[in-house]
């Protein structure tokens, strides 16, 4: 019997049922049924189960309460080592946003009239294959690409990256993690030999000095901040941020430096520390390489120069050096104020260098610690198969390709031998007509990508744009030729890896609306429809993929082959990598590098440094102010596709776009509070309500990224090593309406 006969919802003419009717029927009719003992049908219908949150990288655990097999409510888990019973508003409201009326419930195909109209899955898959394959035939295999995410379970990322690159023959695929973590990734690889944030959240509580650089955890990582508040060592809290953020206001020292002068500051700081002998010579000798050259390099960064470039007071810089020296355990935490810069990699390394110099690594309360952003940015860094080959491997390394092929049971020849283009290069490829088809999964570039008018123009040039999202209303989905309706967090299963390398489980506690399917199942459908289903015959469930991921990780710094299964993760409150099969350390909160050995072949960390460079777009007579962008409140998430759907969250943030201005600038420009102003850059303009506050320095303004128009203003500038966009520096003008 064909599928159509069983289910009138499905139309004839699809490729699917011809290949494997059983598989397809299973996929279409029982979304999420590929259970592993965790799906609701196996959970007691009125049970409470726990799972990690699907927003930020803190990775809090939430207890989800079920009634008749469906989640009805949740509360934070008290026994989980991450959040200890706490959650922020987004976590508390995580279930509400699943019920939004704009959920994508059927595939949508743009019709002859130019409108997106509902179609069934077989038609959608048929179009997917026909259009992409025809582009490939006409323009070559690499004329289609994908953009993925840091917000899907690792199993889905691994599936997508493998399907696209090994099955569909794509060479180019990148993710929104480029917008976010690329600078930290490159910095760690070069400095430590592997992308390895070394800390555990216990370090928030065990530090004597916490230095936050370009990070606003009070609202971007509120539960990490709660951990800071639990610190009983009367810590010195230093915030290095041009703005007086919520976090800066709670600090004991706020260094409101000139934007993008952090690298100079940290070189100057290193110079003071070395000059005064406030360094750990034993650690430097045993565990690092390049100290002599670094010492020579920082000589010209004397206090006068650093004061001139950072616009800080000499006493502030000296006090920071003294604090680090006197108080002992210092930890350095950085986020987007560092990574999103024209020199993000070297700035991150300027921080790493100070931690290395002072031996502040591998001990409690120390570390050069990049805080990640999205719930599974860490999973994407290891398994998205974009920049790196699955499991922290390298596409250009023949041994790595063989290992991966062996574990997956595929022909080594299907694995690309070169790296993908980066996100910005994919966009440029579209502009140049080299890339004609794009598959966007779980990200919203028409809102979040830099220099938005140009980004939208580029997306609109595509012959075929497929967007796979929970909501059909996103700025990117509205431009798509084909929309694939995806299940979201809570409607599917898999694992996330949080900021401190902790692998945690998510579960299916809700049925996805309409015909929406877990991304995992969409990938299975694509594999079948494309004709490469056989290659993925072992990829039957997230749990099965998790087994392969364990094997892929074996022998790598991120080895988690000792994790038995999902239930093991549940029992343990998540498990941090590494957790190898032999000799795994069972301590619930672990840090790396306790033995002073790093991941370079000689075991030594590197001092990496370079002369700082000026920003590309400095304020001018026409655009006299510098725009900083970032997170606005704890209740808004990125492009707001999810958080704007909760009435509770909507009450907790300003509905209308706003721009924060210094009172001095406002006075000069005759701008009064809470009135509309126009903010313009060379690339575009937006209207915003004026918020006048001394939290921003004279000459700078701040606009949250959550409002659609913000990226009309930003300038497409990238770090040369990480290709991460510099979202936090461009010249603007503000004029009253
Ligand atoms: N509520 C909420 N939480 C989130 C998110 C969200 O959207 N909403 N997103 C998550 C994600 S993906 C990420 S990546 C993180 C981001 O977390 P954060 O990086 O903490 O947040 P941002 O506000 O983007 O940037 C942090 C700070 O960098 C400062 N900054 C700008 N330029 C410079 C500079 O040159 N030097 C220094 N030192 N500082 C500078 C800004 O003033 C800002 O206060 O948050 C995560 N958590
Ligand atoms: N100006 C400015 N711009 C920025 C930044 C900044 O600081 N300033 N920060 C940058 C950073 S750090 C980041 S991380 C990016 C974030 O940028 P985006 O990734 O574009 O933002 P999100 O809103 O998180 O988009 C995620 C999309 O995935 C969908 N989705 C959620 N769950 C699922 C799922 O399970 N499956 C599928 N298929 N879809 C799902 C959501 O509905 C949403 O449309 O923005 C960047 N842009
Ligand atoms: S802090 Fe992050 S992980 Fe924790 S509840 Fe809030 S959004 Fe979720
Ligand atoms: Mo991010």
mmCIF file of C-alpha atoms in Angstrom, residues 286-509:
data_model
loop_
_atom_site.group_PDB
_atom_site.id
_atom_site.type_symbol
_atom_site.label_atom_id
_atom_site.label_comp_id
_atom_site.label_asym_id
_atom_site.label_seq_id
_atom_site.Cartn_x
_atom_site.Cartn_y
_atom_site.Cartn_z
ATOM 1 C CA UNK A 286 56.959 24.481 32.207
ATOM 2 C CA UNK A 287 53.731 25.082 30.328
ATOM 3 C CA UNK A 288 54.115 27.851 27.740
ATOM 4 C CA UNK A 289 56.108 28.832 24.668
ATOM 5 C CA UNK A 290 56.915 32.286 23.302
ATOM 6 C CA UNK A 291 57.237 34.247 26.538
ATOM 7 C CA UNK A 292 60.509 36.003 25.630
ATOM 8 C CA UNK A 293 59.111 37.283 22.343
ATOM 9 C CA UNK A 294 55.944 38.381 24.096
ATOM 10 C CA UNK A 295 57.903 40.294 26.729
ATOM 11 C CA UNK A 296 59.793 42.082 24.009
ATOM 12 C CA UNK A 297 56.583 42.764 22.105
ATOM 13 C CA UNK A 298 54.774 44.432 25.005
ATOM 14 C CA UNK A 299 57.657 46.818 25.862
ATOM 15 C CA UNK A 300 56.212 49.711 23.818
ATOM 16 C CA UNK A 301 52.823 49.402 25.583
ATOM 17 C CA UNK A 302 53.810 51.731 28.384
ATOM 18 C CA UNK A 303 51.250 53.366 30.607
ATOM 19 C CA UNK A 304 51.160 56.625 28.631
ATOM 20 C CA UNK A 305 50.324 54.845 25.413
ATOM 21 C CA UNK A 306 47.744 52.605 27.036
ATOM 22 C CA UNK A 307 46.087 55.554 28.786
ATOM 23 C CA UNK A 308 45.964 57.500 25.521
ATOM 24 C CA UNK A 309 44.450 54.629 23.540
ATOM 25 C CA UNK A 310 42.043 53.234 26.115
ATOM 26 C CA UNK A 311 41.084 56.616 27.602
ATOM 27 C CA UNK A 312 41.273 55.030 31.051
ATOM 28 C CA UNK A 313 43.096 56.569 33.987
ATOM 29 C CA UNK A 314 46.583 55.275 34.746
ATOM 30 C CA UNK A 315 45.422 54.518 38.279
ATOM 31 C CA UNK A 316 42.614 52.258 37.004
ATOM 32 C CA UNK A 317 45.054 50.153 35.007
ATOM 33 C CA UNK A 318 47.597 50.000 37.811
ATOM 34 C CA UNK A 319 44.917 49.055 40.294
ATOM 35 C CA UNK A 320 43.784 46.178 38.082
ATOM 36 C CA UNK A 321 47.367 44.878 37.857
ATOM 37 C CA UNK A 322 47.745 45.115 41.630
ATOM 38 C CA UNK A 323 44.428 43.391 42.211
ATOM 39 C CA UNK A 324 45.408 40.455 40.009
ATOM 40 C CA UNK A 325 48.756 40.206 41.766
ATOM 41 C CA UNK A 326 47.525 40.595 45.314
ATOM 42 C CA UNK A 327 44.319 38.619 45.353
ATOM 43 C CA UNK A 328 45.620 35.312 44.007
ATOM 44 C CA UNK A 329 42.996 33.391 42.059
ATOM 45 C CA UNK A 330 41.981 35.456 39.050
ATOM 46 C CA UNK A 331 39.602 34.325 36.351
ATOM 47 C CA UNK A 332 39.092 36.169 33.060
ATOM 48 C CA UNK A 333 35.722 35.899 31.310
ATOM 49 C CA UNK A 334 34.968 37.315 27.919
ATOM 50 C CA UNK A 335 31.985 37.368 25.583
ATOM 51 C CA UNK A 336 30.838 39.396 22.553
ATOM 52 C CA UNK A 337 32.549 42.683 23.424
ATOM 53 C CA UNK A 338 35.721 40.766 22.581
ATOM 54 C CA UNK A 339 34.756 38.232 19.913
ATOM 55 C CA UNK A 340 32.708 40.592 17.735
ATOM 56 C CA UNK A 341 35.555 42.819 16.665
ATOM 57 C CA UNK A 342 37.838 43.513 13.743
ATOM 58 C CA UNK A 343 40.560 42.057 15.966
ATOM 59 C CA UNK A 344 38.566 39.575 18.064
ATOM 60 C CA UNK A 345 41.039 36.695 17.925
ATOM 61 C CA UNK A 346 44.064 38.699 19.033
ATOM 62 C CA UNK A 347 42.019 40.476 21.697
ATOM 63 C CA UNK A 348 40.891 37.129 23.105
ATOM 64 C CA UNK A 349 44.505 35.995 23.042
ATOM 65 C CA UNK A 350 45.642 39.167 24.808
ATOM 66 C CA UNK A 351 43.405 38.009 27.671
ATOM 67 C CA UNK A 352 44.659 34.418 27.442
ATOM 68 C CA UNK A 353 48.249 35.741 27.605
ATOM 69 C CA UNK A 354 47.598 37.482 30.925
ATOM 70 C CA UNK A 355 46.104 34.297 32.386
ATOM 71 C CA UNK A 356 49.153 32.332 31.187
ATOM 72 C CA UNK A 357 51.654 34.872 32.513
ATOM 73 C CA UNK A 358 50.172 34.808 35.957
ATOM 74 C CA UNK A 359 49.633 31.049 36.010
ATOM 75 C CA UNK A 360 45.908 31.647 36.360
ATOM 76 C CA UNK A 361 44.808 28.497 34.632
ATOM 77 C CA UNK A 362 44.070 24.926 35.674
ATOM 78 C CA UNK A 363 43.455 25.868 39.314
ATOM 79 C CA UNK A 364 40.172 26.610 41.110
ATOM 80 C CA UNK A 365 38.874 30.119 40.467
ATOM 81 C CA UNK A 366 41.109 30.821 37.490
ATOM 82 C CA UNK A 367 41.074 30.545 33.694
ATOM 83 C CA UNK A 368 40.932 32.360 30.385
ATOM 84 C CA UNK A 369 37.271 31.685 29.904
ATOM 85 C CA UNK A 370 35.179 32.407 26.854
ATOM 86 C CA UNK A 371 31.485 32.330 27.751
ATOM 87 C CA UNK A 372 29.454 30.889 24.895
ATOM 88 C CA UNK A 373 26.114 32.274 23.771
ATOM 89 C CA UNK A 374 23.597 29.821 22.366
ATOM 90 C CA UNK A 375 22.390 26.682 24.137
ATOM 91 C CA UNK A 376 24.482 24.475 21.878
ATOM 92 C CA UNK A 377 27.197 26.725 20.483
ATOM 93 C CA UNK A 378 29.652 24.256 21.992
ATOM 94 C CA UNK A 379 27.961 21.352 20.208
ATOM 95 C CA UNK A 380 28.167 23.193 16.921
ATOM 96 C CA UNK A 381 31.846 23.953 17.475
ATOM 97 C CA UNK A 382 32.565 20.232 17.687
ATOM 98 C CA UNK A 383 29.943 18.556 15.514
ATOM 99 C CA UNK A 384 28.335 20.887 12.965
ATOM 100 C CA UNK A 385 30.759 19.665 10.276
ATOM 101 C CA UNK A 386 31.117 23.231 9.010
ATOM 102 C CA UNK A 387 34.512 24.750 9.779
ATOM 103 C CA UNK A 388 35.851 21.560 11.293
ATOM 104 C CA UNK A 389 35.217 17.912 10.536
ATOM 105 C CA UNK A 390 32.935 16.069 12.993
ATOM 106 C CA UNK A 391 34.258 15.645 16.532
ATOM 107 C CA UNK A 392 36.793 18.475 16.512
ATOM 108 C CA UNK A 393 38.608 16.975 13.518
ATOM 109 C CA UNK A 394 40.125 18.627 10.478
ATOM 110 C CA UNK A 395 38.894 18.243 6.880
ATOM 111 C CA UNK A 396 42.417 18.771 5.547
ATOM 112 C CA UNK A 397 43.896 15.919 7.618
ATOM 113 C CA UNK A 398 43.798 12.532 5.826
ATOM 114 C CA UNK A 399 43.968 10.511 9.056
ATOM 115 C CA UNK A 400 41.051 12.435 10.469
ATOM 116 C CA UNK A 401 39.003 11.834 7.324
ATOM 117 C CA UNK A 402 39.713 8.127 7.538
ATOM 118 C CA UNK A 403 38.764 7.940 11.191
ATOM 119 C CA UNK A 404 35.464 9.709 10.568
ATOM 120 C CA UNK A 405 34.684 7.619 7.502
ATOM 121 C CA UNK A 406 35.432 4.470 9.507
ATOM 122 C CA UNK A 407 33.150 5.404 12.391
ATOM 123 C CA UNK A 408 30.304 6.407 10.067
ATOM 124 C CA UNK A 409 30.823 3.488 7.692
ATOM 125 C CA UNK A 410 31.085 5.736 4.646
ATOM 126 C CA UNK A 411 33.547 6.003 1.774
ATOM 127 C CA UNK A 412 36.436 8.329 2.730
ATOM 128 C CA UNK A 413 36.202 9.866 -0.723
ATOM 129 C CA UNK A 414 32.852 11.454 0.156
ATOM 130 C CA UNK A 415 34.496 13.658 2.808
ATOM 131 C CA UNK A 416 35.664 17.024 1.433
ATOM 132 C CA UNK A 417 39.412 17.558 1.644
ATOM 133 C CA UNK A 418 39.137 21.315 1.951
ATOM 134 C CA UNK A 419 37.486 23.700 4.352
ATOM 135 C CA UNK A 420 34.195 25.402 3.738
ATOM 136 C CA UNK A 421 33.866 29.062 2.961
ATOM 137 C CA UNK A 422 33.017 31.102 6.050
ATOM 138 C CA UNK A 423 29.528 32.665 6.464
ATOM 139 C CA UNK A 424 30.600 36.036 5.029
ATOM 140 C CA UNK A 425 32.284 34.275 2.118
ATOM 141 C CA UNK A 426 29.121 32.283 1.428
ATOM 142 C CA UNK A 427 27.211 35.575 1.320
ATOM 143 C CA UNK A 428 29.839 36.954 -1.013
ATOM 144 C CA UNK A 429 29.621 33.762 -3.108
ATOM 145 C CA UNK A 430 25.900 34.411 -3.569
ATOM 146 C CA UNK A 431 26.595 38.006 -4.557
ATOM 147 C CA UNK A 432 29.115 36.847 -7.151
ATOM 148 C CA UNK A 433 26.675 34.313 -8.542
ATOM 149 C CA UNK A 434 28.752 31.317 -7.471
ATOM 150 C CA UNK A 435 26.235 30.092 -4.922
ATOM 151 C CA UNK A 436 22.659 29.874 -6.195
ATOM 152 C CA UNK A 437 20.915 27.740 -3.609
ATOM 153 C CA UNK A 438 20.902 28.088 0.187
ATOM 154 C CA UNK A 439 19.423 25.971 2.957
ATOM 155 C CA UNK A 440 19.003 27.934 6.192
ATOM 156 C CA UNK A 441 18.316 25.914 9.317
ATOM 157 C CA UNK A 442 17.504 27.341 12.746
ATOM 158 C CA UNK A 443 18.873 30.812 12.206
ATOM 159 C CA UNK A 444 17.441 34.091 10.977
ATOM 160 C CA UNK A 445 20.093 35.908 8.936
ATOM 161 C CA UNK A 446 17.712 38.450 7.375
ATOM 162 C CA UNK A 447 17.546 39.963 10.861
ATOM 163 C CA UNK A 448 20.808 38.966 12.515
ATOM 164 C CA UNK A 449 23.435 39.274 9.771
ATOM 165 C CA UNK A 450 25.514 42.410 9.571
ATOM 166 C CA UNK A 451 24.665 45.258 7.120
ATOM 167 C CA UNK A 452 21.099 44.090 6.674
ATOM 168 C CA UNK A 453 20.055 45.806 3.451
ATOM 169 C CA UNK A 454 22.972 44.262 1.665
ATOM 170 C CA UNK A 455 22.325 40.888 3.383
ATOM 171 C CA UNK A 456 18.685 40.898 2.255
ATOM 172 C CA UNK A 457 19.638 41.919 -1.245
ATOM 173 C CA UNK A 458 22.042 38.978 -1.314
ATOM 174 C CA UNK A 459 19.471 36.491 -0.003
ATOM 175 C CA UNK A 460 16.963 37.734 -2.575
ATOM 176 C CA UNK A 461 19.377 36.887 -5.399
ATOM 177 C CA UNK A 462 19.194 33.172 -4.678
ATOM 178 C CA UNK A 463 17.533 30.877 -7.184
ATOM 179 C CA UNK A 464 16.332 28.716 -4.321
ATOM 180 C CA UNK A 465 16.195 29.579 -0.620
ATOM 181 C CA UNK A 466 14.971 26.944 1.818
ATOM 182 C CA UNK A 467 14.291 27.989 5.399
ATOM 183 C CA UNK A 468 13.703 25.417 8.099
ATOM 184 C CA UNK A 469 12.253 27.094 11.188
ATOM 185 C CA UNK A 470 9.694 26.741 13.966
ATOM 186 C CA UNK A 471 7.905 29.893 12.798
ATOM 187 C CA UNK A 472 6.886 30.848 9.270
ATOM 188 C CA UNK A 473 6.971 34.575 10.050
ATOM 189 C CA UNK A 474 10.716 35.080 10.529
ATOM 190 C CA UNK A 475 12.337 37.720 8.350
ATOM 191 C CA UNK A 476 14.259 34.982 6.542
ATOM 192 C CA UNK A 477 11.341 32.553 6.149
ATOM 193 C CA UNK A 478 9.309 35.306 4.511
ATOM 194 C CA UNK A 479 11.911 35.524 1.752
ATOM 195 C CA UNK A 480 12.130 31.751 1.224
ATOM 196 C CA UNK A 481 10.995 29.736 -1.771
ATOM 197 C CA UNK A 482 10.364 26.793 0.507
ATOM 198 C CA UNK A 483 9.682 26.774 4.260
ATOM 199 C CA UNK A 484 10.089 23.522 6.188
ATOM 200 C CA UNK A 485 8.187 23.464 9.510
ATOM 201 C CA UNK A 486 10.407 22.377 12.377
ATOM 202 C CA UNK A 487 9.677 21.122 15.848
ATOM 203 C CA UNK A 488 11.436 23.134 18.537
ATOM 204 C CA UNK A 489 12.979 22.604 21.928
ATOM 205 C CA UNK A 490 10.588 20.487 24.001
ATOM 206 C CA UNK A 491 9.212 18.759 20.930
ATOM 207 C CA UNK A 492 12.223 16.567 20.184
ATOM 208 C CA UNK A 493 15.221 14.964 21.795
ATOM 209 C CA UNK A 494 18.981 15.062 21.788
ATOM 210 C CA UNK A 495 21.826 16.708 23.661
ATOM 211 C CA UNK A 496 23.303 20.194 24.088
ATOM 212 C CA UNK A 497 26.786 21.105 25.322
ATOM 213 C CA UNK A 498 26.881 24.155 27.583
ATOM 214 C CA UNK A 499 29.588 26.780 28.136
ATOM 215 C CA UNK A 500 31.509 24.661 30.654
ATOM 216 C CA UNK A 501 31.569 21.655 28.263
ATOM 217 C CA UNK A 502 28.636 19.924 30.017
ATOM 218 C CA UNK A 503 26.560 17.597 27.885
ATOM 219 C CA UNK A 504 22.896 17.701 28.882
ATOM 220 C CA UNK A 505 19.735 16.097 27.532
ATOM 221 C CA UNK A 506 16.611 17.590 25.977
ATOM 222 C CA UNK A 507 13.428 15.570 25.638
ATOM 223 C CA UNK A 508 10.210 15.428 23.756
ATOM 224 C CA UNK A 509 7.542 16.646 26.165
#
